[in-house]
């Protein structure tokens, strides 16, 4: 069969038409017709063939058959910009693939859609782009073209070279390809406007490299991959690629290595996936190492990866390596960003805010450096104004730190960060202490801690970092600093009682206090540890044993105050363990000891606790009277404002609960409503939840019952964050009864 160009020319001449006349009849430009007849362009897409057939008055099917024959006749000839080999064991990316499918449907008269797939090295950006190009083969009859722009090379591909390769791949005659980049860019857009092509522009370096290559209008589709966000590109869609989900990671490993598919390998495979950070490149290397070593098991691979110092070395196979992939991005950093990158390896927590980076570098403005790391995929954003490393990139940063900085500098940098974190933690924690409750005079820290809320927000956001710093100084034997930090957290910890990390904090401070000459500090922190065991770990049996150890040591020291507090914490433990009479005796003895030495803060905290226990024991009238007596004592004694607020809120909440338990619903509702603003001011979820529970129960009893639903729903939310397990169960049960009656 004659070539398509010859066939088109013969058909045009046979119809007695000039190129210009056929252009007018078909709507296809005379220049495009000339290119097709001379063989200087590929056979056109279907809509162009239909238009030409209509202008010529010939059968469109025959014209398409001739064009298809020309396409097929090119089989086996070397061509540029062919797609890479498809990955056979591709897993996951369901949502991303669906998004790309939806984006692929461009309109001929509108801008050709462009999607940027970006993210750190090793996420499988290229595999995703090639996968979608393969899936959409039938939708792009004029070709699918792949070009590696070498954006991570020291010398990325020049724009002119990229344009030349694409134009040649689209069979534009080399004699007709323009000399200047600007003219080549126009040529490429003109070709793409008349064709339905899919472009994969892989490993893009920057916006300037891409702009001349991108199509204008047309029904084609372009997928760009880059380690950079390429935020300067206008009118494009973006996919920020993330690591695989755990199940997908395990599936990839099982698809590569037979050992990973064994039924008994499940837990080890999950661990390998986690140690690989669910990064496709790391998973593929790990799977390949396992598959090529028949004597290895998944458990053996897990053990090799478990050594953090050796993990990146294990994740190398042939010419593939996770560290090598990261190094390509690292090489593009400015000197300042390199220093920032390696020093961020000192951060002890999972994520961090810019002030920690400022402390590590000694620079006041680190935002540009952080943005540079994010842009190159070496750092991830985490919510607003926070950052984190991927686990494997953190290991790479640690390698760079050991390689590029002397040991003395590393030690000094780490110490400055740790000291800053713990100094700030002490200042923030003391906002909640009755003896402080404000910012120290002359405070000039990097963090705005001008209010109680700002202090609480910082302590919450940087929990992993100040606790990580606390571990470091504990290991270094800086015992008094450990105790000072834990002491500063005493009142703040009541606001976050459900957090298990308090047991670790007070374990460290108890151990540190045991090394100090003042044994009274040791007793204090033993008591704090008892509280953490009972309320945070929910181990009242352990909490009671620890408290009685503190009681014994306090007795040996003649420390009446800490004896009383030890009994209070023992009472808490026994109450939570269901040992009510024993708890009541402990509370009453603790109350007597506190009163005997005028420890008013302890005394007013204990009286509501006695009322609570009486209520739990079903002695409602006694509980109501005890709560009222507690309120009178709070007003009569010289108590610091915050302990007074805590005790007052607690007394009201317990009194209201006892009234409700006694069936005095109207009084219970009134008491709870009166206490609600106090509980909101104190800010503890347990008190608020208790009050909403009482209000909900009262409204359900007084009717109409539907008015109780908001309070009960709120009570469930709040009590789930505290240590009041029985109250949470009661709130859920009451809400379920309300639903059943509806």
XYZ file of C-alpha atoms in Angstrom:
742
model
C 0.000 0.000 0.000
C 1.287 3.428 -0.885
C 2.468 5.716 1.907
C -0.081 7.942 3.498
C 1.484 11.104 2.027
C 1.334 9.693 -1.493
C -2.220 8.487 -0.985
C -3.345 11.894 0.301
C -1.719 13.732 -2.602
C -3.298 11.363 -5.138
C -6.699 11.751 -3.528
C -6.400 15.564 -3.519
C -5.256 15.741 -7.147
C -7.957 13.262 -8.168
C -10.538 15.511 -6.574
C -9.163 18.486 -8.524
C -8.236 20.403 -5.351
C -5.285 22.556 -4.468
C -3.852 22.395 -0.952
C -5.515 25.710 -0.140
C -8.898 24.484 -1.406
C -8.655 21.247 0.606
C -7.670 23.299 3.654
C -10.767 25.465 3.256
C -13.078 22.458 2.802
C -11.619 20.364 5.663
C -10.571 22.971 8.218
C -7.054 21.431 8.298
C -4.305 23.988 7.643
C -2.576 23.997 4.261
C 0.774 23.770 6.032
C -0.312 20.612 7.874
C -1.546 19.089 4.585
C 1.793 19.922 2.947
C 3.714 18.314 5.822
C 1.606 15.148 5.572
C 1.991 14.833 1.802
C 5.772 15.275 1.972
C 6.121 12.810 4.854
C 7.406 15.450 7.223
C 4.885 14.601 9.970
C 3.276 11.538 11.434
C -0.093 10.338 10.227
C -2.782 12.530 11.784
C -5.206 11.702 14.546
C -8.706 10.382 13.877
C -10.544 13.707 13.920
C -8.066 15.151 11.364
C -8.533 12.101 9.125
C -12.313 12.463 9.294
C -12.033 16.155 8.361
C -9.758 15.383 5.374
C -12.069 12.602 4.190
C -15.016 14.993 4.270
C -13.114 17.613 2.255
C -11.969 15.027 -0.307
C -15.296 13.239 -0.530
C -13.689 9.841 0.149
C -14.388 7.059 2.633
C -13.010 8.025 6.052
C -12.448 4.364 6.956
C -10.153 3.876 3.989
C -8.175 6.975 4.914
C -7.780 5.728 8.480
C -6.709 2.306 7.193
C -3.984 3.869 5.056
C -2.812 5.996 7.994
C -2.735 2.971 10.270
C -0.725 1.073 7.707
C 1.874 3.836 7.743
C 2.036 3.643 11.538
C 2.482 -0.112 11.455
C 5.138 0.083 8.719
C 7.347 1.924 11.149
C 7.427 -1.010 13.576
C 10.911 -2.098 14.457
C 12.580 1.120 13.373
C 14.613 2.872 16.079
C 12.686 5.780 17.559
C 13.503 8.362 20.170
C 11.443 9.131 23.286
C 10.067 5.607 23.669
C 8.463 4.828 27.035
C 10.661 2.890 29.489
C 9.923 -0.702 30.385
C 6.762 -1.078 32.468
C 7.207 -2.230 36.088
C 5.428 -5.582 36.295
C 4.852 -5.662 40.057
C 3.410 -2.150 40.383
C 1.139 -1.811 43.433
C -1.110 0.841 44.938
C -1.541 4.439 43.748
C -5.232 3.810 43.070
C -6.364 7.356 43.796
C -3.487 8.926 41.889
C -4.144 6.780 38.809
C -7.835 7.639 38.881
C -7.027 11.348 39.107
C -4.671 11.062 36.131
C -7.329 9.225 34.106
C -9.801 12.008 34.787
C -7.272 14.687 33.849
C -6.399 12.987 30.558
C -9.590 14.026 28.811
C -8.508 17.359 27.326
C -10.615 19.332 24.848
C -9.170 20.326 21.429
C -10.007 24.001 21.877
C -8.880 24.276 25.500
C -5.534 24.199 27.292
C -3.918 20.774 27.163
C -3.982 19.341 30.712
C -0.686 19.087 32.597
C -0.117 17.222 35.893
C 3.032 17.515 38.012
C 3.800 14.423 40.117
C 6.278 15.540 42.766
C 7.907 14.187 45.904
C 11.125 12.916 47.410
C 13.462 10.458 45.764
C 12.363 6.832 45.660
C 8.583 7.306 45.727
C 8.042 5.763 42.303
C 7.086 8.925 40.425
C 8.433 7.617 37.118
C 6.741 4.238 37.573
C 3.415 5.978 38.133
C 3.823 8.151 35.029
C 4.794 5.190 32.837
C 1.915 3.140 34.271
C -0.698 5.748 33.351
C 0.882 6.190 29.903
C 0.524 2.448 29.318
C -3.073 2.372 30.557
C -4.075 5.256 28.300
C -2.395 3.949 25.138
C -5.684 3.601 23.271
C -6.710 7.176 24.031
C -3.648 8.744 22.430
C -3.419 7.359 18.871
C -0.840 9.968 17.833
C 1.747 8.639 20.239
C 3.118 8.547 23.745
C 6.530 10.097 24.268
C 8.950 9.902 27.188
C 11.824 12.281 27.860
C 14.215 12.199 30.838
C 15.085 15.841 31.492
C 17.912 14.798 33.863
C 16.913 17.411 36.417
C 19.105 15.906 39.150
C 22.250 15.812 36.981
C 24.974 18.440 37.445
C 24.000 19.619 33.943
C 20.281 19.021 33.282
C 19.141 18.609 29.674
C 19.140 21.935 27.839
C 15.806 23.231 26.597
C 16.949 23.206 22.965
C 18.014 19.574 23.190
C 14.707 18.570 24.784
C 12.719 20.338 22.048
C 14.869 18.777 19.326
C 14.365 15.259 20.666
C 10.612 15.642 20.950
C 10.247 17.145 17.468
C 12.316 14.320 15.971
C 10.286 11.752 17.872
C 7.162 13.264 16.329
C 8.775 12.771 12.896
C 9.257 16.409 12.072
C 11.953 16.503 9.400
C 15.330 17.571 10.827
C 15.594 20.024 7.907
C 12.475 21.805 9.108
C 13.383 22.012 12.788
C 14.183 25.609 13.716
C 17.492 26.771 15.113
C 16.347 28.881 18.084
C 14.694 27.541 21.240
C 11.825 29.978 20.845
C 11.008 28.812 17.309
C 11.339 25.149 18.281
C 8.933 25.734 21.160
C 6.398 27.209 18.733
C 6.896 24.282 16.372
C 6.281 21.767 19.135
C 3.100 23.518 20.252
C 1.852 23.618 16.658
C 2.471 19.882 16.221
C 0.818 19.018 19.547
C -2.185 21.214 18.772
C -3.132 18.982 15.837
C -2.382 15.662 17.526
C -3.603 13.675 20.479
C -0.325 12.808 22.182
C 0.715 11.926 25.722
C 4.009 13.319 26.998
C 5.911 12.035 30.026
C 8.502 14.628 31.018
C 10.479 12.805 33.669
C 12.864 14.143 36.305
C 12.287 17.829 35.569
C 14.813 20.195 37.101
C 12.978 23.519 37.247
C 10.245 25.653 35.741
C 12.509 27.352 33.177
C 13.412 23.963 31.707
C 9.744 23.042 31.310
C 7.922 26.149 30.116
C 9.136 26.002 26.467
C 8.234 22.302 26.246
C 4.688 22.427 27.571
C 1.836 22.328 25.035
C -0.663 25.120 24.585
C -4.178 24.220 23.452
C -5.053 20.720 22.350
C -6.399 17.349 23.395
C -3.033 15.942 24.448
C -1.913 15.210 28.004
C 1.381 15.863 29.802
C 2.631 14.195 32.974
C 5.680 15.772 34.621
C 7.671 14.116 37.394
C 10.016 16.057 39.630
C 11.545 16.045 43.075
C 10.617 19.726 43.197
C 7.145 21.130 43.721
C 7.633 23.383 40.672
C 5.409 25.977 42.277
C 6.209 28.536 39.567
C 4.314 26.640 36.860
C 0.921 28.158 36.211
C -2.224 26.317 35.172
C -1.096 22.824 36.169
C -2.482 20.238 38.556
C -0.240 18.606 41.153
C -0.012 15.242 42.867
C 2.160 15.186 45.986
C 3.201 11.544 46.063
C 3.397 9.895 49.493
C 4.969 6.610 50.659
C 2.877 3.484 50.116
C 0.296 2.329 52.623
C 1.509 -0.535 54.884
C -0.600 -3.138 53.088
C 0.680 -1.987 49.695
C 4.275 -2.128 50.925
C 3.831 -5.717 52.090
C 2.177 -6.636 48.777
C 5.143 -5.225 46.833
C 7.604 -7.249 48.912
C 5.556 -10.419 48.427
C 5.448 -9.782 44.686
C 9.241 -9.585 44.461
C 10.476 -12.281 46.859
C 9.025 -15.735 47.420
C 10.218 -15.772 51.038
C 8.048 -12.735 51.747
C 4.966 -14.576 50.468
C 5.292 -17.428 52.980
C 2.431 -17.472 55.527
C 4.803 -17.430 58.494
C 6.611 -14.325 57.174
C 3.744 -11.904 57.763
C 5.049 -10.060 60.827
C 8.606 -9.891 59.524
C 7.405 -8.532 56.173
C 5.386 -5.832 57.940
C 8.493 -4.911 59.931
C 10.662 -4.771 56.793
C 8.109 -2.506 55.137
C 8.135 -0.208 58.157
C 11.945 -0.120 58.288
C 11.934 0.805 54.602
C 9.684 3.729 55.438
C 7.169 2.350 52.905
C 9.350 3.930 50.210
C 8.952 2.018 46.909
C 12.644 2.249 45.973
C 13.727 0.932 49.370
C 11.095 -1.811 49.260
C 12.167 -2.868 45.780
C 15.834 -3.039 46.812
C 14.992 -4.938 50.007
C 12.778 -7.347 48.078
C 15.462 -7.890 45.443
C 18.111 -8.617 48.086
C 15.763 -11.179 49.617
C 14.833 -12.738 46.254
C 18.465 -13.142 45.191
C 19.466 -14.777 48.472
C 17.474 -18.021 48.788
C 19.055 -18.786 52.157
C 17.685 -15.585 53.676
C 14.313 -15.329 55.366
C 12.169 -12.248 55.811
C 13.104 -12.383 59.498
C 16.802 -12.272 58.621
C 16.256 -9.265 56.357
C 14.345 -7.535 59.148
C 17.238 -8.074 61.559
C 19.731 -6.611 59.080
C 17.558 -3.545 58.508
C 16.966 -3.053 62.226
C 20.508 -1.686 62.641
C 19.892 2.003 61.884
C 23.615 2.644 61.319
C 23.706 -0.006 58.593
C 20.235 0.350 57.104
C 21.145 2.574 54.167
C 24.051 0.259 53.292
C 21.689 -2.721 53.269
C 19.352 -0.812 50.947
C 21.728 -1.041 47.994
C 21.488 -3.500 45.105
C 23.567 -3.283 41.938
C 23.435 0.291 40.662
C 20.425 1.103 42.849
C 20.753 2.646 46.279
C 18.510 4.702 48.515
C 21.400 6.847 49.758
C 22.564 7.444 46.185
C 19.076 8.624 45.224
C 18.993 11.040 48.158
C 22.499 12.247 47.322
C 21.329 13.515 43.931
C 18.896 15.863 45.653
C 21.437 16.780 48.332
C 23.948 17.823 45.676
C 21.558 20.521 44.449
C 21.318 22.265 47.827
C 22.958 25.582 48.582
C 25.708 25.539 51.224
C 23.396 27.018 53.851
C 20.674 24.462 53.156
C 23.231 21.633 53.383
C 24.284 22.792 56.840
C 20.647 23.068 57.905
C 19.862 19.617 56.487
C 22.578 17.804 58.385
C 21.996 19.669 61.654
C 18.305 18.843 61.608
C 19.433 15.260 62.276
C 19.920 16.406 65.891
C 16.152 16.964 66.342
C 14.978 14.270 68.786
C 11.283 14.284 67.883
C 9.352 13.241 64.801
C 8.561 16.801 63.677
C 9.615 20.314 64.566
C 8.955 24.032 64.038
C 11.387 26.634 62.631
C 12.698 27.877 66.020
C 14.496 24.562 66.609
C 16.156 24.926 63.210
C 17.189 28.459 64.181
C 18.821 27.189 67.377
C 20.687 24.466 65.479
C 22.096 26.821 62.871
C 22.462 30.002 64.888
C 20.547 31.809 62.143
C 17.450 33.848 62.924
C 15.855 33.329 59.495
C 15.700 29.689 58.449
C 12.468 29.697 56.456
C 14.194 29.963 53.070
C 16.463 27.046 53.916
C 13.536 24.927 55.067
C 11.634 25.788 51.893
C 14.635 24.726 49.818
C 14.696 21.344 51.557
C 10.951 20.917 51.019
C 11.260 21.940 47.366
C 13.837 19.202 46.754
C 11.879 16.551 48.627
C 14.385 16.250 51.469
C 11.914 17.509 54.066
C 8.159 17.178 54.395
C 5.693 19.726 55.671
C 3.557 18.568 58.585
C 0.491 20.713 59.089
C 1.023 24.428 59.492
C 4.600 25.631 59.971
C 5.980 22.233 60.988
C 8.363 19.884 59.233
C 9.507 16.286 59.388
C 11.999 13.904 57.796
C 11.114 10.661 56.103
C 12.775 8.008 58.288
C 15.365 7.039 55.674
C 16.185 10.647 54.824
C 16.788 11.248 58.531
C 19.371 8.434 58.450
C 20.946 10.043 55.385
C 21.075 13.397 57.224
C 22.793 11.670 60.156
C 25.372 10.253 57.740
C 26.038 13.707 56.320
C 26.317 15.113 59.843
C 28.965 12.559 60.866
C 30.845 13.045 57.602
C 30.761 16.821 57.342
C 31.096 18.079 60.944
C 33.740 17.434 63.566
C 32.699 15.575 66.716
C 33.249 18.616 68.936
C 30.960 20.770 66.811
C 28.301 18.071 66.807
C 28.366 17.825 70.604
C 28.182 21.600 71.058
C 25.302 21.949 68.584
C 23.311 19.157 70.206
C 23.830 20.619 73.675
C 22.655 24.072 72.617
C 19.469 22.546 71.182
C 18.808 20.366 74.243
C 19.413 23.230 76.676
C 17.120 25.517 74.699
C 14.341 22.923 74.528
C 14.432 22.208 78.257
C 14.778 25.842 79.292
C 11.733 26.660 77.176
C 9.858 23.643 78.567
C 10.484 24.801 82.140
C 9.274 28.324 81.374
C 6.180 27.018 79.587
C 5.394 24.444 82.275
C 5.671 26.982 85.085
C 2.812 28.960 83.595
C 0.587 26.260 85.154
C 2.335 26.286 88.542
C 0.577 28.312 91.280
C 3.906 29.714 92.493
C 4.734 31.088 89.013
C 1.787 31.455 86.619
C 3.458 34.019 84.385
C 6.390 34.650 82.095
C 9.719 35.274 83.859
C 10.788 38.886 83.870
C 13.182 39.609 81.030
C 12.264 36.471 79.034
C 13.715 36.792 75.523
C 13.185 33.289 74.159
C 12.441 32.471 70.534
C 8.935 31.295 71.457
C 6.096 33.705 72.307
C 4.970 32.379 75.693
C 3.049 35.459 76.781
C -0.091 33.546 77.790
C -1.111 30.274 79.390
C -2.532 29.097 76.054
C 0.681 29.840 74.170
C 2.641 27.896 76.778
C 0.276 24.944 76.548
C 0.324 24.966 72.742
C 4.133 24.867 72.651
C 4.344 22.057 75.191
C 1.792 20.056 73.206
C 3.329 20.673 69.770
C 6.902 20.013 70.894
C 6.160 17.064 73.186
C 8.368 14.691 71.243
C 11.247 17.148 71.222
C 11.351 18.262 74.874
C 10.834 14.682 76.047
C 13.568 13.586 73.642
C 15.836 16.260 75.129
C 14.908 15.047 78.614
C 16.043 11.524 77.700
C 19.348 12.917 76.472
C 20.156 14.828 79.674
C 19.008 11.859 81.775
C 21.485 9.642 79.908
C 24.161 12.319 80.402
C 23.618 12.326 84.165
C 22.353 15.916 84.417
C 20.066 14.867 87.258
C 18.953 18.213 88.658
C 17.898 19.439 85.224
C 15.774 16.297 84.737
C 14.076 16.920 88.089
C 13.545 20.624 87.350
C 11.853 19.893 84.029
C 9.587 17.215 85.515
C 8.697 19.492 88.442
C 7.720 22.257 86.026
C 5.325 19.807 84.313
C 3.473 18.839 87.510
C 0.417 21.048 87.027
C 0.472 20.991 83.245
C 0.364 17.191 83.251
C -3.099 17.272 84.841
C -4.446 18.766 81.611
C -3.205 15.863 79.479
C -3.720 12.985 81.862
C -4.450 10.409 79.155
C -0.942 10.721 77.694
C 1.165 7.716 78.632
C 4.393 9.680 78.214
C 3.983 11.136 81.717
C 4.952 7.769 83.146
C 8.255 8.006 81.280
C 8.799 11.633 82.346
C 8.301 10.845 86.037
C 10.251 7.607 85.793
C 13.208 9.640 84.565
C 12.768 12.283 87.271
C 12.377 9.717 90.021
C 15.593 7.969 88.919
C 17.392 11.319 88.642
C 16.189 12.471 92.076
C 17.594 9.296 93.626
C 21.091 10.542 92.656
C 20.642 13.915 94.353
C 21.491 14.635 98.000
C 18.009 16.023 98.778
C 15.879 12.897 99.271
C 12.738 14.998 99.694
C 12.829 15.554 95.922
C 12.938 11.793 95.438
C 9.753 11.306 97.482
C 7.980 14.059 95.553
C 8.782 12.440 92.223
C 7.877 8.981 93.477
C 4.456 10.425 94.222
C 4.251 11.960 90.758
C 5.145 8.575 89.289
C 2.339 6.954 91.263
C -0.109 9.443 89.754
C 1.169 8.651 86.252
C 0.874 4.895 86.799
C -2.720 5.169 88.009
C -4.102 7.769 85.634
C -1.889 7.645 82.530
C -0.940 3.980 82.319
C -4.241 2.956 83.928
C -2.319 0.644 86.262
C -3.808 1.440 89.695
C -2.189 -1.673 91.171
C 1.223 -0.293 90.226
C 0.228 3.223 91.269
C -0.717 2.041 94.758
C 2.547 0.159 95.258
C 4.619 3.173 94.137
C 2.663 5.540 96.396
C 3.238 3.353 99.451
C 6.953 3.240 98.669
C 6.895 7.028 98.700
C 4.949 6.985 101.977
C 7.597 4.773 103.568
C 10.516 6.978 102.475
C 8.660 10.143 103.515
C 8.088 8.569 106.947
C 11.793 7.781 107.271
C 12.569 11.413 106.439
C 9.863 12.794 108.718
C 8.358 14.574 105.723
C 4.693 14.949 106.761
C 3.718 16.846 103.623
C 4.890 14.114 101.259
C 3.410 11.433 103.524
C 0.055 13.109 103.016
C 0.519 13.368 99.258
C 1.600 9.719 99.096
C -1.612 8.707 100.832
C -3.615 10.880 98.474
C -2.054 9.137 95.439
C -2.514 5.737 97.085
C -6.176 6.640 97.634
C -6.519 7.537 93.947
C -5.030 4.193 92.966
C -7.230 2.175 95.317
C -10.358 4.086 94.260
C -9.627 3.299 90.607
C -8.953 -0.309 91.602
C -12.324 -0.617 93.346
C -10.869 -0.717 96.888
C -13.221 1.978 98.163
C -12.998 1.621 101.969
C -9.212 1.479 101.813
C -9.158 4.543 99.563
C -11.488 6.466 101.913
C -9.221 5.781 104.888
C -6.196 6.959 102.906
C -7.938 10.174 101.811
C -9.053 11.028 105.333
C -5.619 10.400 106.823
C -4.006 12.469 104.064
C -6.490 15.271 104.766
C -5.627 15.154 108.488
C -1.883 15.330 107.768
C -2.298 18.280 105.376
C -4.407 20.174 107.919
C -1.861 19.515 110.672
C 0.902 21.367 108.801
C -1.315 23.993 107.112
C -0.762 22.531 103.642
C -3.870 24.319 102.421
C -3.403 23.522 98.736
C -3.321 19.794 99.473
C -6.225 20.048 101.914
C -8.622 21.710 99.466
C -7.681 19.188 96.784
C -8.409 16.277 99.122
C -11.859 17.328 100.319
C -13.493 17.071 96.861
C -11.727 13.727 96.437
C -13.453 12.428 99.562
C -16.794 13.668 98.206
C -16.122 11.884 94.923
C -15.405 8.608 96.652
C -18.516 8.848 98.835
C -20.558 9.416 95.682
C -18.984 6.374 94.008
C -19.800 4.337 97.115
C -23.471 5.341 96.820
C -23.426 7.518 99.938
C -24.973 10.425 98.061
C -26.150 12.573 100.965
C -22.712 12.392 102.581
C -21.110 13.232 99.248
C -23.339 16.292 98.772
C -22.503 17.514 102.286
C -18.763 16.869 101.782
C -18.757 18.787 98.470
C -20.482 21.748 100.138
C -17.992 21.642 103.024
C -15.120 21.547 100.510
C -16.431 24.713 98.851
C -16.557 26.481 102.213
C -12.974 25.434 103.025
C -11.746 26.643 99.644
C -13.122 30.108 100.311
C -11.863 30.188 103.906
C -8.262 29.083 103.369
C -5.373 31.033 101.783
C -5.071 29.007 98.606
C -3.286 30.041 95.412
C -5.672 30.991 92.594
C -5.126 28.027 90.290
C -5.336 25.280 92.967
C -8.432 27.063 94.255
C -9.985 27.051 90.770
C -9.199 23.364 90.350
C -10.623 22.390 93.748
C -13.702 24.610 93.324
C -14.490 23.180 89.888
C -14.005 19.647 91.148
C -16.225 20.217 94.223
C -19.038 21.650 92.127
C -18.780 18.820 89.595
C -18.836 16.153 92.296
C -21.644 17.831 94.165
C -23.699 18.030 90.992
C -22.955 14.372 90.239
C -24.044 13.340 93.745
C -27.275 15.323 93.397
C -27.956 13.549 90.109
C -27.218 10.154 91.617
C -29.663 11.010 94.393
C -32.363 11.828 91.806
C -32.380 15.549 92.618
C -32.298 16.434 88.929
C -33.215 20.124 88.970
C -30.602 20.880 91.648
C -28.014 18.815 89.808
C -28.642 20.708 86.564
C -28.405 24.082 88.298
C -25.156 23.152 90.083
C -23.550 21.809 86.908
C -24.514 24.859 84.850
C -23.020 27.102 87.525
C -19.729 25.215 87.416
C -19.388 25.031 83.631
C -17.611 28.424 83.182
C -15.125 27.484 85.927
C -14.328 24.200 84.210
C -13.866 25.996 80.877
C -11.457 28.444 82.518
C -9.444 25.641 84.119
C -9.289 23.808 80.791
C -9.329 20.180 81.932
C -11.435 17.897 79.740
C -12.316 15.581 82.648
C -14.125 18.294 84.628
C -15.956 19.532 81.539
C -16.955 16.002 80.602
C -18.229 15.270 84.101
C -20.391 18.399 84.064
C -21.838 17.722 80.607
C -22.623 14.169 81.716
C -24.551 15.424 84.739
C -26.377 18.035 82.647
C -27.269 15.399 80.051
C -28.566 12.953 82.648
C -30.580 15.692 84.335
C -32.128 16.907 81.074
C -32.972 13.348 80.061
C -34.782 12.845 83.389
C -36.520 16.240 83.415
C -37.520 16.109 79.729
C -37.891 16.540 76.939
C -35.250 13.843 76.592
C -33.980 15.072 73.227
C -32.505 18.136 74.956
C -30.028 15.810 76.659
C -28.375 14.584 73.449
C -25.899 17.479 72.879
C -24.612 17.297 76.469
C -24.266 13.525 76.422
C -22.512 13.555 73.063
C -20.085 16.201 74.295
C -19.527 14.237 77.511
C -18.472 11.151 75.550
C -15.981 13.225 73.513
C -14.463 14.886 76.580
C -14.350 11.899 78.891
C -12.603 9.815 76.225
C -9.621 12.160 76.705
C -9.423 11.727 80.496
C -9.037 8.983 83.059
C -12.683 8.795 84.143
C -13.387 5.395 82.645
C -16.587 4.730 84.557
C -17.989 8.145 83.688
C -17.245 7.610 79.991
C -19.098 4.294 80.103
C -22.045 5.941 81.887
C -22.211 8.693 79.251
C -22.225 6.146 76.424
C -24.833 4.010 78.162
C -27.124 6.973 78.818
C -26.798 8.115 75.211
C -27.594 4.589 73.978
C -30.690 4.483 76.194
C -31.766 7.793 74.725
C -31.340 6.420 71.207
C -33.276 3.265 72.074
C -36.193 5.259 73.465
C -36.363 7.562 70.426
